[in-house]
């Protein structure tokens, strides 16, 4: 298995960016295949911190980055991000970044509708990032989206804007918001076109060539299995499929090209936004995890909800996502806790479940059943080998392996790139 796909195995922010950056030294190209700038991936290299949303994390190592067709691209956000990371010294040019010509664009009307709908939902809001991700994917499926290649065709843009505005202005007016003007949107797109088009190409062809030349591809997932539009805690999910299978359809390669699936999970659990979270802690331990783990959303700055490790949920993500190995991150955050709990299943209205069932009310009613483990007094922070870990921390990792039914192939012990224990090289399969 020459290629690797990295996906989140919880509700996002597991540390995918750190792991992708670490693995990128072994890869030739890093490919984003779903999501958009709702993602926030943090990389810490020495005294530099990079926060990437749309750009593939391999760019920090100077590796070719590809934004696949499955990503929804906000061209304004992309150009600002490029300017931001260039100011940090990264090189982003059409030689180092390629964007699928058939990727869907996010326009200013998408975040406007996203936010207006959230406002209208009130208490029942999803807690989206407000970046227009949902509306953009809706347009793709409804066959009215503007795509990257359309930027080279002013007449196509004009006709598609008419269709989009008919839809959006009707909705926005209904929600009491200002309608959009076609001319302003069209002028905006025509101005962006010469800045975006040099990056555009049929990326499937480049990926095919790279594969035939024996190059290694690293697929970088965004969000996570429990935010997957089919398999997650619907409707409190994102609007794309986040499982590893999407790496193929979202970049234009066959399913056998995906390779080793590395699921990323924190040694505890966090979630941003609304929705069920059976192991959530509302006590001092929850606050401690949030403080120690610096649990604030990379994109929105919102505090993340924190709780115990949910092995039933991660096991579900392992099965659905086809996870071959798990990377366990943020083990250091648990240092010094006297007692740790791991959720092994749920009581729901008098019945025991080993998985989270699909019903919305059932998910909300899930009460976790816990297994209790002793904590450790030593420090795991910065460990780079098993030998550096407190014995009880190794026991905790081993128990997680058993419960989620997947081997732990990587452990991360601080935000810093090299504070990582590699048990098995995922590129070696
Ligand atoms: P992503 O969305 O999955 O890429 O994760 P984010 O970057 O949004 O959030 C993960 C946060 O945890 C970032 O601030 C990382 O720097 C940090 N992080 C990653 N791995 C570790 C780790 O092993 N220990 C600690 N303490 N922090 C980590
Ligand atoms: P990374 O890649 C954590 C959550 C939002 C909200 C739901 C829907 O950094 O792990 P959306 O804007 O996608 O329509 O919001 O999904 N969400 C994330 N949570 N990490 C992310 O990305 C997320 N991307 C979206 O908080 O609950
Ligand atoms: Mg994140």
Short mmCIF file of C-alpha atoms and ligand atoms in Angstrom, two decimals:
data_model
loop_
_atom_site.label_atom_id
_atom_site.label_comp_id
_atom_site.label_asym_id
_atom_site.label_seq_id
_atom_site.Cartn_x
_atom_site.Cartn_y
_atom_site.Cartn_z
CA UNK A 1 0.00 0.00 0.00
CA UNK A 2 1.96 3.00 -1.21
CA UNK A 3 -0.59 5.69 -0.37
CA UNK A 4 -2.11 6.85 2.91
CA UNK A 5 -5.43 8.54 3.72
CA UNK A 6 -5.71 10.45 6.99
CA UNK A 7 -9.24 10.89 8.37
CA UNK A 8 -10.75 12.11 11.63
CA UNK A 9 -12.30 9.35 13.77
CA UNK A 10 -14.29 11.58 16.16
CA UNK A 11 -15.89 15.02 15.62
CA UNK A 12 -12.94 16.86 14.08
CA UNK A 13 -9.86 18.67 15.43
CA UNK A 14 -8.15 15.40 16.36
CA UNK A 15 -4.79 16.71 15.13
CA UNK A 16 -5.02 15.65 11.47
CA UNK A 17 -2.88 18.64 10.43
CA UNK A 18 -0.04 17.68 12.76
CA UNK A 19 -0.11 14.05 11.62
CA UNK A 20 -0.32 14.96 7.91
CA UNK A 21 2.61 17.36 8.30
CA UNK A 22 4.62 14.66 10.05
CA UNK A 23 3.81 12.01 7.43
CA UNK A 24 4.35 14.43 4.54
CA UNK A 25 8.11 13.93 4.80
CA UNK A 26 7.47 10.42 3.46
CA UNK A 27 5.03 11.52 0.70
CA UNK A 28 5.41 13.22 -2.69
CA UNK A 29 2.03 14.94 -2.88
CA UNK A 30 -0.69 15.86 -0.36
CA UNK A 31 -4.30 15.93 -1.56
CA UNK A 32 -7.38 17.52 0.05
CA UNK A 33 -10.52 15.72 -1.16
CA UNK A 34 -13.55 17.11 0.75
CA UNK A 35 -14.67 19.95 2.98
CA UNK A 36 -13.54 23.51 2.57
CA UNK A 37 -12.38 26.34 4.78
CA UNK A 38 -14.54 25.01 7.61
CA UNK A 39 -11.43 22.93 8.32
CA UNK A 40 -8.68 24.36 10.51
CA UNK A 41 -5.45 22.38 10.70
CA UNK A 42 -2.73 23.57 13.08
CA UNK A 43 0.94 22.70 12.54
CA UNK A 44 3.64 23.58 15.02
CA UNK A 45 7.19 23.52 13.66
CA UNK A 46 9.79 24.98 16.03
CA UNK A 47 8.66 28.51 16.86
CA UNK A 48 6.32 28.77 13.84
CA UNK A 49 2.62 27.91 13.98
CA UNK A 50 0.75 27.44 10.70
CA UNK A 51 -3.03 27.44 10.56
CA UNK A 52 -4.27 25.96 7.30
CA UNK A 53 -7.87 25.76 6.17
CA UNK A 54 -7.91 25.04 2.44
CA UNK A 55 -4.25 24.52 1.65
CA UNK A 56 -2.99 20.93 1.94
CA UNK A 57 -0.75 20.61 5.01
CA UNK A 58 2.16 19.18 2.95
CA UNK A 59 2.93 22.69 1.62
CA UNK A 60 4.78 23.40 4.87
CA UNK A 61 7.29 20.69 3.87
CA UNK A 62 7.46 22.05 0.32
CA UNK A 63 5.45 19.10 -1.04
CA UNK A 64 3.11 19.47 -4.00
CA UNK A 65 -0.41 20.25 -2.78
CA UNK A 66 -3.58 19.30 -4.64
CA UNK A 67 -7.10 20.55 -3.94
CA UNK A 68 -9.39 17.87 -5.35
CA UNK A 69 -12.80 18.16 -7.00
CA UNK A 70 -14.53 17.10 -3.78
CA UNK A 71 -13.45 20.30 -1.99
CA UNK A 72 -15.64 23.43 -2.04
CA UNK A 73 -13.32 26.36 -2.70
CA UNK A 74 -13.96 29.91 -1.55
CA UNK A 75 -11.60 31.82 -3.88
CA UNK A 76 -11.40 34.88 -1.60
CA UNK A 77 -10.58 32.70 1.40
CA UNK A 78 -8.02 30.77 -0.64
CA UNK A 79 -6.21 33.91 -1.82
CA UNK A 80 -6.15 35.36 1.72
CA UNK A 81 -4.77 32.10 3.07
CA UNK A 82 -2.09 32.00 0.38
CA UNK A 83 -1.09 35.59 1.24
CA UNK A 84 -1.02 34.73 4.96
CA UNK A 85 1.21 31.67 4.63
CA UNK A 86 3.47 33.41 2.10
CA UNK A 87 4.08 36.06 4.76
CA UNK A 88 5.22 33.17 7.00
CA UNK A 89 7.74 32.14 4.36
CA UNK A 90 5.94 29.31 2.54
CA UNK A 91 6.15 29.06 -1.22
CA UNK A 92 2.74 28.78 -2.89
CA UNK A 93 2.80 28.97 -6.69
CA UNK A 94 1.13 27.05 -9.53
CA UNK A 95 4.18 24.76 -9.32
CA UNK A 96 3.42 23.80 -5.71
CA UNK A 97 -0.39 24.00 -5.67
CA UNK A 98 -2.89 22.55 -8.15
CA UNK A 99 -6.67 22.94 -7.94
CA UNK A 100 -9.19 20.67 -9.67
CA UNK A 101 -10.86 22.53 -12.51
CA UNK A 102 -14.12 20.77 -11.61
CA UNK A 103 -14.14 21.83 -7.95
CA UNK A 104 -17.19 23.81 -6.79
CA UNK A 105 -16.77 27.47 -5.80
CA UNK A 106 -18.16 29.14 -2.69
CA UNK A 107 -19.51 32.63 -3.49
CA UNK A 108 -20.43 35.39 -0.99
CA UNK A 109 -24.08 34.32 -1.13
CA UNK A 110 -23.25 30.93 0.41
CA UNK A 111 -22.04 32.17 3.83
CA UNK A 112 -24.89 34.71 3.77
CA UNK A 113 -27.49 31.95 3.47
CA UNK A 114 -25.60 29.64 5.88
CA UNK A 115 -25.67 32.33 8.60
CA UNK A 116 -29.23 33.46 7.88
CA UNK A 117 -30.51 29.89 8.19
CA UNK A 118 -28.61 29.31 11.43
CA UNK A 119 -30.10 32.49 12.84
CA UNK A 120 -33.58 31.36 11.82
CA UNK A 121 -33.06 27.93 13.45
CA UNK A 122 -32.45 29.60 16.82
CA UNK A 123 -32.15 26.96 19.55
CA UNK A 124 -32.09 24.19 16.95
CA UNK A 125 -29.04 25.56 15.17
CA UNK A 126 -26.37 23.15 13.89
CA UNK A 127 -23.57 25.44 14.97
CA UNK A 128 -21.99 25.57 11.51
CA UNK A 129 -18.79 27.46 10.88
CA UNK A 130 -20.84 29.95 8.82
CA UNK A 131 -18.49 29.51 5.87
CA UNK A 132 -21.19 28.57 3.32
CA UNK A 133 -20.11 24.93 3.13
CA UNK A 134 -23.64 23.45 3.31
CA UNK A 135 -25.20 25.73 0.66
CA UNK A 136 -22.25 25.17 -1.72
CA UNK A 137 -22.61 21.37 -1.55
CA UNK A 138 -26.38 21.74 -1.97
CA UNK A 139 -25.76 23.68 -5.20
CA UNK A 140 -23.39 21.00 -6.45
CA UNK A 141 -25.99 18.27 -6.02
CA UNK A 142 -28.71 20.54 -7.40
CA UNK A 143 -26.55 21.01 -10.53
CA UNK A 144 -26.44 24.79 -10.37
CA UNK A 145 -22.96 25.31 -8.83
CA UNK A 146 -20.27 27.48 -10.38
CA UNK A 147 -17.05 25.52 -10.75
CA UNK A 148 -13.42 26.58 -11.09
CA UNK A 149 -13.35 26.02 -14.88
CA UNK A 150 -16.36 28.33 -15.31
CA UNK A 151 -14.09 31.25 -14.36
CA UNK A 152 -12.66 31.01 -17.89
CA UNK A 153 -16.13 31.30 -19.45
CA UNK A 154 -17.80 34.68 -18.71
CA UNK A 155 -21.01 33.68 -20.50
CA UNK A 156 -21.36 30.50 -18.46
CA UNK A 157 -20.80 32.56 -15.30
CA UNK A 158 -23.50 35.02 -16.29
CA UNK A 159 -26.08 32.32 -17.07
CA UNK A 160 -25.27 30.35 -13.89
CA UNK A 161 -25.51 33.48 -11.75
CA UNK A 162 -29.03 34.09 -13.08
CA UNK A 163 -30.06 30.62 -11.95
CA UNK A 164 -28.29 30.91 -8.59
CA UNK A 165 -29.78 34.31 -7.82
CA UNK A 166 -33.29 33.17 -8.60
CA UNK A 167 -32.82 30.57 -5.89
CA UNK A 168 -30.78 32.55 -3.35
CA UNK A 169 -32.50 35.91 -3.51
CA UNK A 170 -35.88 34.23 -3.02
CA UNK A 171 -34.58 32.47 0.10
CA UNK A 172 -32.68 35.47 1.46
CA UNK A 173 -35.69 37.75 1.05
CA UNK A 174 -37.84 35.15 2.81
CA UNK A 175 -35.39 35.21 5.72
CA UNK A 176 -35.48 39.03 5.81
CA UNK A 177 -31.96 39.48 4.36
CA UNK A 178 -30.60 41.70 1.60
CA UNK A 179 -30.61 40.17 -1.89
CA UNK A 180 -27.39 39.96 -3.93
CA UNK A 181 -26.71 41.93 -7.11
CA UNK A 182 -25.72 39.93 -10.16
CA UNK A 183 -23.32 42.57 -11.45
CA UNK A 184 -21.36 42.79 -8.22
CA UNK A 185 -21.00 38.99 -8.06
CA UNK A 186 -20.03 38.74 -11.73
CA UNK A 187 -17.45 41.53 -11.45
CA UNK A 188 -16.02 39.87 -8.36
CA UNK A 189 -15.64 36.51 -10.11
CA UNK A 190 -14.09 38.04 -13.24
CA UNK A 191 -11.57 39.85 -11.06
CA UNK A 192 -10.66 36.64 -9.19
CA UNK A 193 -10.44 34.54 -12.36
CA UNK A 194 -6.89 35.48 -13.44
CA UNK A 195 -5.64 34.83 -9.87
CA UNK A 196 -7.28 31.39 -9.55
CA UNK A 197 -7.07 29.95 -13.08
CA UNK A 198 -3.25 29.53 -13.14
CA UNK A 199 -3.68 26.92 -10.37
CA UNK A 200 -6.47 25.01 -12.19
CA UNK A 201 -6.07 21.74 -14.06
CA UNK A 202 -7.62 18.26 -14.37
CA UNK A 203 -5.89 16.98 -11.23
CA UNK A 204 -7.01 13.40 -11.87
CA UNK A 205 -4.56 13.30 -14.76
CA UNK A 206 -1.63 14.56 -12.68
CA UNK A 207 -2.47 12.09 -9.90
CA UNK A 208 -2.58 9.29 -12.47
CA UNK A 209 0.86 10.29 -13.79
CA UNK A 210 2.30 10.52 -10.27
CA UNK A 211 0.92 7.10 -9.41
CA UNK A 212 2.37 5.54 -12.52
CA UNK A 213 5.73 7.09 -11.66
CA UNK A 214 5.57 5.30 -8.29
CA UNK A 215 5.06 8.49 -6.25
CA UNK A 216 3.41 8.39 -2.84
CA UNK A 217 0.11 10.20 -2.30
CA UNK A 218 -1.06 11.36 1.12
CA UNK A 219 -4.80 12.14 1.23
CA UNK A 220 -5.66 14.73 3.90
CA UNK A 221 -9.17 14.44 5.27
CA UNK A 222 -11.05 17.28 6.93
CA UNK A 223 -13.74 17.02 9.64
CA UNK A 224 -14.37 13.44 10.79
CA UNK A 225 -16.49 10.30 10.53
CA UNK A 226 -19.01 11.46 13.16
CA UNK A 227 -19.52 14.65 11.09
CA UNK A 228 -20.02 12.63 7.86
CA UNK A 229 -23.28 13.59 6.15
CA UNK A 230 -24.36 9.91 5.94
CA UNK A 231 -22.70 8.28 8.92
CA UNK A 232 -22.42 11.10 11.46
CA UNK A 233 -24.78 12.44 14.12
CA UNK A 234 -27.22 13.75 11.49
CA UNK A 235 -28.37 16.52 11.17
CA UNK A 236 -25.52 17.85 13.35
CA UNK A 237 -22.93 17.07 10.70
CA UNK A 238 -21.07 18.76 7.88
CA UNK A 239 -22.28 18.53 4.27
CA UNK A 240 -19.70 16.16 2.81
CA UNK A 241 -18.69 12.53 3.16
CA UNK A 242 -15.62 12.50 5.34
CA UNK A 243 -14.81 8.78 5.20
CA UNK A 244 -11.70 7.55 3.38
CA UNK A 245 -13.75 6.28 0.41
CA UNK A 246 -14.26 9.94 -0.49
CA UNK A 247 -10.52 10.33 -1.11
CA UNK A 248 -11.09 8.46 -4.40
CA UNK A 249 -14.21 10.22 -5.68
CA UNK A 250 -13.07 13.57 -4.29
CA UNK A 251 -9.80 13.60 -6.22
CA UNK A 252 -10.41 11.43 -9.27
CA UNK A 253 -8.53 8.22 -8.50
CA UNK A 254 -9.88 4.67 -8.18
CA UNK A 255 -10.74 3.17 -4.78
CA UNK A 256 -7.64 0.96 -4.74
CA UNK A 257 -5.41 4.08 -4.84
CA UNK A 258 -6.49 5.18 -1.37
CA UNK A 259 -4.14 2.78 0.41
CA UNK A 260 -3.67 2.66 4.18
CA UNK A 261 -6.42 4.43 6.11
CA UNK A 262 -5.07 6.17 9.21
CA UNK A 263 -7.83 7.29 11.57
CA UNK A 264 -6.93 10.10 13.96
CA UNK A 265 -8.43 10.18 17.46
CA UNK A 266 -7.69 12.26 20.51
CA UNK A 267 -7.03 10.38 23.74
CA UNK A 268 -10.27 12.04 24.95
CA UNK A 269 -13.16 13.57 22.96
CA UNK A 270 -14.07 17.07 21.81
CA UNK A 271 -16.78 18.58 19.65
CA UNK A 272 -17.51 22.12 18.36
CA UNK A 273 -21.04 23.12 17.46
CA UNK A 274 -24.31 21.50 18.49
CA UNK A 275 -25.39 17.88 18.57
CA UNK A 276 -25.22 14.77 20.74
CA UNK A 277 -22.06 14.08 22.74
CA UNK A 278 -22.69 11.22 25.20
CA UNK A 279 -19.37 11.47 27.10
CA UNK A 280 -19.39 15.28 27.42
CA UNK A 281 -18.18 16.53 30.82
CA UNK A 282 -19.72 19.65 32.36
CA UNK A 283 -17.47 19.50 35.42
CA UNK A 284 -13.96 20.52 36.47
CA UNK A 285 -12.38 17.66 34.51
CA UNK A 286 -14.08 18.85 31.32
CA UNK A 287 -12.77 22.36 31.98
CA UNK A 288 -9.31 21.01 32.74
CA UNK A 289 -9.18 19.09 29.45
CA UNK A 290 -10.27 22.25 27.61
CA UNK A 291 -7.60 24.37 29.27
CA UNK A 292 -4.74 21.86 29.00
CA UNK A 293 -5.65 20.90 25.44
CA UNK A 294 -6.18 24.55 24.40
CA UNK A 295 -9.53 23.41 23.06
CA UNK A 296 -10.70 26.39 21.04
CA UNK A 297 -11.87 26.06 17.42
CA UNK A 298 -9.10 26.86 14.93
CA UNK A 299 -11.59 28.46 12.51
CA UNK A 300 -14.16 30.11 14.76
CA UNK A 301 -12.37 30.39 18.13
CA UNK A 302 -15.38 28.80 19.85
CA UNK A 303 -14.55 26.75 22.98
CA UNK A 304 -14.70 23.04 22.20
CA UNK A 305 -16.91 20.80 24.32
CA UNK A 306 -14.75 18.16 26.08
CA UNK A 307 -15.36 14.65 27.41
CA UNK A 308 -13.98 11.15 28.04
CA UNK A 309 -12.71 8.91 25.25
CA UNK A 310 -15.66 7.22 23.57
CA UNK A 311 -14.43 3.82 22.40
CA UNK A 312 -17.89 2.78 21.16
CA UNK A 313 -17.96 5.78 18.82
CA UNK A 314 -14.38 5.38 17.61
CA UNK A 315 -15.00 1.66 16.99
CA UNK A 316 -17.97 2.67 14.85
CA UNK A 317 -15.76 5.19 12.97
CA UNK A 318 -13.08 2.50 12.49
CA UNK A 319 -15.58 0.13 10.87
CA UNK A 320 -17.35 2.73 8.72
CA UNK A 321 -14.18 4.51 7.67
CA UNK A 322 -12.24 1.32 6.91
CA UNK A 323 -9.53 2.42 9.35
CA UNK A 324 -6.43 0.18 9.24
CA UNK A 325 -4.56 1.93 12.04
CA UNK A 326 -5.23 4.64 14.60
CA UNK A 327 -3.12 7.68 15.47
CA UNK A 328 -3.85 8.61 19.09
CA UNK A 329 -3.15 12.29 19.77
CA UNK A 330 -2.97 14.55 22.81
CA UNK A 331 -2.14 11.74 25.24
CA UNK A 332 -0.12 14.36 27.16
CA UNK A 333 -3.30 16.25 28.05
CA UNK A 334 -4.30 13.35 30.34
CA UNK A 335 -1.03 13.51 32.32
CA UNK A 336 -1.63 13.67 36.06
CA UNK A 337 -5.32 12.69 36.08
CA UNK A 338 -5.83 10.12 38.84
CA UNK A 339 -8.66 8.30 37.12
CA UNK A 340 -9.65 7.93 33.46
CA UNK A 341 -12.92 6.74 31.99
CA UNK A 342 -13.52 5.06 28.63
CA UNK A 343 -17.01 4.70 27.20
CA UNK A 344 -17.75 1.16 26.00
CA UNK A 345 -21.40 1.58 24.95
CA UNK A 346 -24.66 3.37 25.77
CA UNK A 347 -27.86 2.82 27.68
CA UNK A 348 -30.71 4.17 25.60
CA UNK A 349 -34.21 3.97 27.05
CA UNK A 350 -33.40 0.76 28.94
CA UNK A 351 -31.46 -1.02 26.16
CA UNK A 352 -27.68 -1.38 25.86
CA UNK A 353 -26.10 -0.37 22.54
CA UNK A 354 -22.49 -0.94 21.52
CA UNK A 355 -22.89 1.73 18.83
CA UNK A 356 -24.68 5.05 18.44
CA UNK A 357 -27.97 4.28 16.65
CA UNK A 358 -29.21 6.52 13.83
CA UNK A 359 -32.31 8.01 15.47
CA UNK A 360 -31.92 11.65 16.51
CA UNK A 361 -33.84 11.25 19.79
CA UNK A 362 -32.02 7.98 20.57
CA UNK A 363 -28.64 9.68 20.07
CA UNK A 364 -29.67 12.54 22.35
CA UNK A 365 -30.79 10.05 25.03
CA UNK A 366 -27.58 7.95 24.99
CA UNK A 367 -26.09 7.55 28.47
CA UNK A 368 -22.52 6.24 28.39
CA UNK A 369 -21.37 3.11 30.21
CA UNK A 370 -17.81 3.51 31.44
CA UNK A 371 -14.83 1.41 32.20
CA UNK A 372 -12.59 3.08 34.77
CA UNK A 373 -8.79 3.03 34.57
CA UNK A 374 -6.05 4.31 36.79
CA UNK A 375 -4.28 7.41 35.49
CA UNK A 376 -0.52 8.07 35.58
CA UNK A 377 1.54 10.49 37.59
CA UNK A 378 4.52 10.77 35.22
CA UNK A 379 4.68 12.85 32.07
CA UNK A 380 4.01 11.64 28.55
CA UNK A 381 4.52 15.11 27.06
CA UNK A 382 7.11 15.12 24.31
CA UNK A 383 7.59 11.32 24.35
CA UNK A 384 9.07 9.97 21.12
CA UNK A 385 9.21 6.27 21.97
CA UNK A 386 7.17 3.75 23.98
CA UNK A 387 9.98 3.67 26.51
CA UNK A 388 9.39 7.38 27.23
CA UNK A 389 5.76 6.76 28.23
CA UNK A 390 4.58 6.05 31.81
CA UNK A 391 3.63 2.34 32.06
CA UNK A 392 0.01 3.19 32.86
CA UNK A 393 -0.21 5.40 29.74
CA UNK A 394 0.88 2.41 27.64
CA UNK A 395 -1.87 0.35 29.32
CA UNK A 396 -4.42 3.03 28.45
CA UNK A 397 -3.35 2.98 24.77
CA UNK A 398 -3.45 -0.85 24.73
CA UNK A 399 -6.97 -0.90 26.19
CA UNK A 400 -8.14 1.59 23.56
CA UNK A 401 -6.71 -0.66 20.83
CA UNK A 402 -8.71 -3.61 22.14
CA UNK A 403 -11.94 -1.68 22.47
CA UNK A 404 -11.88 0.10 19.10
CA UNK A 405 -10.65 -3.05 17.32
CA UNK A 406 -7.81 -1.31 15.49
CA UNK A 407 -4.08 -1.11 16.20
CA UNK A 408 -2.60 2.17 17.40
CA UNK A 409 0.12 2.84 14.84
CA UNK A 410 1.06 6.38 15.88
CA UNK A 411 0.93 8.33 19.16
CA UNK A 412 1.24 12.11 19.41
CA UNK A 413 2.49 13.65 22.65
CA UNK A 414 2.60 17.42 21.99
CA UNK A 415 1.67 19.92 19.24
CA UNK A 416 5.28 19.93 18.03
CA UNK A 417 5.93 18.06 14.76
CA UNK A 418 8.54 15.60 16.06
CA UNK A 419 6.88 14.71 19.37
CA UNK A 420 5.43 11.60 17.79
CA UNK A 421 5.84 7.88 18.41
CA UNK A 422 5.69 5.78 15.25
CA UNK A 423 4.75 2.20 15.91
CA UNK A 424 4.28 1.31 12.26
CA UNK A 425 4.96 3.33 9.09
CA UNK A 426 1.57 3.63 7.37
CA UNK A 427 3.27 3.96 3.98
CA UNK A 428 4.63 0.45 4.50
CA UNK A 429 1.03 -0.77 4.85
P1 LIG B 1 -7.26 19.05 12.94
O1 LIG B 1 -8.42 19.86 12.53
O2 LIG B 1 -7.61 17.60 13.10
O3 LIG B 1 -6.04 19.25 12.07
O4 LIG B 1 -6.84 19.54 14.40
P2 LIG B 1 -6.66 21.09 14.86
O5 LIG B 1 -5.36 21.56 14.36
O6 LIG B 1 -7.87 21.87 14.55
O7 LIG B 1 -6.67 20.90 16.44
C1 LIG B 1 -5.74 20.11 17.10
C2 LIG B 1 -4.99 20.97 18.12
O8 LIG B 1 -4.24 20.15 18.99
C3 LIG B 1 -3.97 21.91 17.47
O9 LIG B 1 -3.91 23.08 18.23
C4 LIG B 1 -2.67 21.13 17.56
O10 LIG B 1 -1.52 21.97 17.60
C5 LIG B 1 -2.85 20.42 18.87
N1 LIG B 1 -2.20 19.10 18.96
C6 LIG B 1 -2.05 18.15 18.00
N2 LIG B 1 -1.48 17.05 18.51
C7 LIG B 1 -1.25 17.29 19.82
C8 LIG B 1 -0.72 16.50 20.91
O11 LIG B 1 -0.34 15.35 20.76
N3 LIG B 1 -0.67 17.10 22.13
C9 LIG B 1 -1.12 18.38 22.34
N4 LIG B 1 -1.04 18.87 23.57
N5 LIG B 1 -1.64 19.13 21.35
C10 LIG B 1 -1.71 18.59 20.11
P1 LIG B 2 -11.33 20.05 10.96
O1 LIG B 2 -10.94 19.63 9.58
C1 LIG B 2 -14.47 20.44 13.96
C2 LIG B 2 -18.52 21.25 12.49
C3 LIG B 2 -19.12 22.58 12.84
C4 LIG B 2 -20.60 22.21 12.91
C5 LIG B 2 -20.74 21.18 11.79
C6 LIG B 2 -21.27 21.77 10.48
O2 LIG B 2 -10.56 21.19 11.51
O3 LIG B 2 -11.40 18.87 11.88
P2 LIG B 2 -20.18 23.29 8.58
O4 LIG B 2 -19.62 24.68 8.64
O5 LIG B 2 -19.21 22.26 8.11
O6 LIG B 2 -21.49 23.22 7.85
O7 LIG B 2 -20.54 22.94 10.12
O8 LIG B 2 -19.44 20.67 11.56
N1 LIG B 2 -17.21 21.32 11.81
C7 LIG B 2 -16.04 21.03 12.40
N2 LIG B 2 -15.76 20.70 13.68
N3 LIG B 2 -13.48 20.47 13.05
C8 LIG B 2 -13.75 20.76 11.75
O9 LIG B 2 -12.82 20.64 10.78
C9 LIG B 2 -15.07 21.10 11.39
N4 LIG B 2 -15.66 21.46 10.23
C10 LIG B 2 -16.96 21.57 10.50
O10 LIG B 2 -18.63 23.05 14.07
O11 LIG B 2 -20.85 21.53 14.12
MG1 LIG B 3 -9.39 21.61 13.10
#
